Amino acid sequence: MKRIGIIGAAGYTGEELLKILSKHNGVQVAFATSERRGGVGVAQLFPHLPMYNDLKLCTADEALGRDVELVFTCLHAGESVKWAKKFLDRGVRVIDLGSDFRFKTPAAYDEWYNMRHPHPELLCDAVYGLTEWYRDDVREAKVVGNPGCYPTSVLLPLLPFLRAGLVADAPIIVDAKSGVSGAGKKPGETTHFVSVNENLSPYKVGRVHRHVGEMEKEMRAFGGGMNIVFSPHLTPLTRGMLSTIYFQLAGQKSRDELFAVVDDAYANEPFVHILRDRLPNMKMAQNSNFCFIGLVKPAGVNQVILFSAIDNLGKGASAQAVQNMNCMLGFEETKGLL
Amino acid sequence: MKRIGIIGAAGYTGEELLKILSKHNGVQVAFATSERRGGVGVAQLFPHLPMYNDLKLCTADEALGRDVELVFTCLHAGESVKWAKKFLDRGVRVIDLGSDFRFKTPAAYDEWYNMRHPHPELLCDAVYGLTEWYRDDVREAKVVGNPGCYPTSVLLPLLPFLRAGLVADAPIIVDAKSGVSGAGKKPGETTHFVSVNENLSPYKVGRVHRHVGEMEKEMRAFGGGMNIVFSPHLTPLTRGMLSTIYFQLAGQKSRDELFAVVDDAYANEPFVHILRDRLPNMKMAQNSNFCFIGLVKPAGVNQVILFSAIDNLGKGASAQAVQNMNCMLGFEETKGLL
Amino acid sequence: MKRIGIIGAAGYTGEELLKILSKHNGVQVAFATSERRGGVGVAQLFPHLPMYNDLKLCTADEALGRDVELVFTCLHAGESVKWAKKFLDRGVRVIDLGSDFRFKTPAAYDEWYNMRHPHPELLCDAVYGLTEWYRDDVREAKVVGNPGCYPTSVLLPLLPFLRAGLVADAPIIVDAKSGVSGAGKKPGETTHFVSVNENLSPYKVGRVHRHVGEMEKEMRAFGGGMNIVFSPHLTPLTRGMLSTIYFQLAGQKSRDELFAVVDDAYANEPFVHILRDRLPNMKMAQNSNFCFIGLVKPAGVNQVILFSAIDNLGKGASAQAVQNMNCMLGFEETKGLL
Amino acid sequence: MKRIGIIGAAGYTGEELLKILSKHNGVQVAFATSERRGGVGVAQLFPHLPMYNDLKLCTADEALGRDVELVFTCLHAGESVKWAKKFLDRGVRVIDLGSDFRFKTPAAYDEWYNMRHPHPELLCDAVYGLTEWYRDDVREAKVVGNPGCYPTSVLLPLLPFLRAGLVADAPIIVDAKSGVSGAGKKPGETTHFVSVNENLSPYKVGRVHRHVGEMEKEMRAFGGGMNIVFSPHLTPLTRGMLSTIYFQLAGQKSRDELFAVVDDAYANEPFVHILRDRLPNMKMAQNSNFCFIGLVKPAGVNQVILFSAIDNLGKGASAQAVQNMNCMLGFEETKGLL
């Protein structure tokens, strides 16, 4: 039984980690922190998790001294890294579900997050936790930057085509739809039920959302120098993400040849499923670590449309984080996730 | 008080017509038909419309003889035209909310609807009822083909740019999201609450949806020879439509110059509103005949993103039909709609 | 054209008043106030109300001097009355959609609202605006306390039976379900989309909700001395209210005799509809001033179940307020509401 | 590894069984039947269950000969028993998620289901599978009638009070709210998204719903001779059930004494949780086998209000069925369920 900790357990990703880990029989949650709710029982805050009957939330400071092998940090940009640093200094490995370890260079972080990275020296050792593409590095990593939800949903279908040189040098259109839990737990006008219900709203459209930088960084790593045009939309549901991706094909490929590209990339992957006879939808992926990928090649244009469905809190956050933890701690990669 | 009739009043567009017309003090609903519900009171079928206390549904056959000036046909492809023909022969004007009068040529209809048009001789006189662009013709028309919901939401923002020659010769991406009422009232697996709720699903993607033909026909009329790549998505809400449209810009234009194009086109239009400081969302347009248009020009790419929000049953169907009726019968165009 | 004003126009009831009044051709909105949004255009804040293109929100202080016949106050308990007082002093009539004029005595107000009424001297002249039961008084009233949403939905079906002496002396169970707009526009944990969606929650159960006092006060006025046991539930939808009311029957009555009681009470009422062959549901009443009433007399017990459906922002707030305004200003009672 | 089978796997309860059992490492699904989908892969029908990659749906006839220890029957009233009989004759134990084994006597079944029970001789040996109250009998049972969702949500909170003699001899009011999955997978007007969304509807109100018979049968077994007045409501969400139960207290008891009654009954139960400081809501129980119970004793009346929240497909159907399976096959009762 390996001991792990969660920094920032009262938010949606922390809650989801607690839920997933309660069914993982190889680890034990040694602590779960919340600055505002220190002293409150986890099962009191989350009645649906009565199995944590004996665990009380504590502050991150109180947690520092406890003996754990790995810590999940689930805080905002600039906050996660502060606690990550302290645990790394104590020899504890870190998976950050925030956004502080997703870039390799401080310059990129500064540009997209509009602040100085507090510990730029940590970035060079950080591994980008898109497990299917970096699992060898993840296994050895001291610190993993768990990918953002949109980048996960876009990179998984897109990278095989970039790697194969099949994407023409033209802007890639990403029209993405997310459930509201992706906007976080803090109440505000945009997440009020009445604002979201019976509504659907684009936001941060173009090349301004922070995830554009994260996606393009990975695209570059696989030979893709083109830009992304990104339109995220807030949709009236709690959990789910569907990305519709349009790219211009380089050269000529049949539908079967295109499917072969993703089939080959993910043939042995337990969490990535290619759909041939139907298109993905959000519901397929809900409450799971799955990513479902679909592909359409319309007649009369040399374009490809990719579809991918994930759960923004699952493969898009906490479940992928557990997948990474399994790699790091030597468990079977699917443990607790199937 | 002018007398009008509704053929196919038990479906969503018929119900919405009844609702709108109940607040229109220039017309009186002389009949409303339903083959399955003949004899049932309108107020019994629709308790929220008690003002139709004295009106009973009848069959279309029973309605034929009644004295009206104009009839709305709200039936499936191939069905509307049969009744339209009979009323036209009696000198009654027709607005078809089905899809039988949206094409000018029988060949186009046959191609996209995969059947022979029952009365091709009627097509040459039919007027396409996108009111803002064809109102002079609508005024005189004997028969109006009320536009489809997706085409309305796409053409209103796009036509000004096509007319101005600002759209490059490359596929236009239309990523559209619709509420479930657009799928009609007939129960089926895809419209079961459990299938739709907490879900979001693409369907008929690429160049296969019938509305692609309708949109491209109008694009051609305004100088646009390029193809549309169209991805409609079913979204978990009842009424609303948001279309996100990506096109490559021909030449160089600033954001202000682009806004000027739509501002000029719709400056005096009571139902089309250009938003500068925020993006449209579905809720703005609900239960109205409004279309809200937004525009983003992302940095670093020569692309334009257009957004448009309508109510699929409002401007996308019954409200636009009433707008057309107002033109045809000589009422102020906004009557009953503001 | 009579001039009216709205104090507190940025909340849900204010917004709904603006929407209803935009279709009422007998009045003109001379001002609409918001302390936080003074100077902002109404059409800018509410894009779906472009007809208010020329109206800017102002502060209540700025509004005081303007010439109006009637003012709607839409503020929290203790706030409405302050502005009501100022307008009453200027000879302007007031309809309060807050809760400051629903009780006849300061003691009752103090008990249920847990504060001293700022102007108890105004209470004796206030009329309770349940229009169907008090319209003669409303016509002459200087100030009307518009009923709460729950009381409206409970009193309309219940009062006829109390008046007829058909309710036994035992607790009346009211199990009520409300849409989220009833909780107001202020963001908070309980109205966050993720908290409400796919959920249904009882709150303030028993005899603690403020509306219990309001309901019992009216019951007493019609001969009902029994207590209410009240369970409100928050439901995952925006607008709507359904109250299920269980009372023990005094004496023996058949189903037909029971229906006759409500039929008689509301035979000539344009907004109250008795359903015989089906039960009310929330959707029937949405976006209207209607109240739908149903009744079940189960076999084997001497109990009656009443159902009533209203829109909590319609008959439960702003539409009923306009109904009261019509009475006060001498318009036809249904004007702008059908 | 014990082998089990599922008759009727394409419906909601069958799908949920497949999902739960995929995480239960003590059993293997040997077959899953569907008359309409024989030959289709389970993972093809349910993309979210890719772990059943090797299992194809077969017809019940084809399944009959296969070697299993236990079969779940998930068919309509009158259908389940036919297959149950065949498997019982082969020595296979049966858990029926339909409604054919919930009554002890054919007469009761005939009365509430309005048909002759096809195999009345099987009823005397059937055990009612409300696990917390009948687990000793369940362990030995040949056939278990898995309780209905409403009865589960009502009996769990109510039985402790009946057993203790604390319920006065007066009608018990049960106002229950259910998610739409409880209405089954067959498409129809009442389950169309547009009918349910933004709506809330009472149905089968009074003493007519079949579950009234099931509830009263169990109440009688624990000393409760009073009648139930039952109002089920359809609510706009997929999974969840909240029952609000009002009964008159026999004698005088404090809040603490009332809590002690349920605390004592469920102190050692892993799936039943008593909430003291807050009320249950649907979300707590979603996707679990939990039942959350709350209690309010209003001032001034001698009434008690009980609240219970379950997942209608979880504790209300498939999860409770697995709990019963665990008892029957000698597994720990929580296996696969926590």
XYZ file of C-alpha atoms in Angstrom, chain C residues 35 54 162 214 329:
5
model
C -27.187 50.581 -8.252
C -32.830 54.127 -25.782
C -60.915 26.631 2.772
C -47.499 34.357 4.241
C -54.183 51.822 -13.912
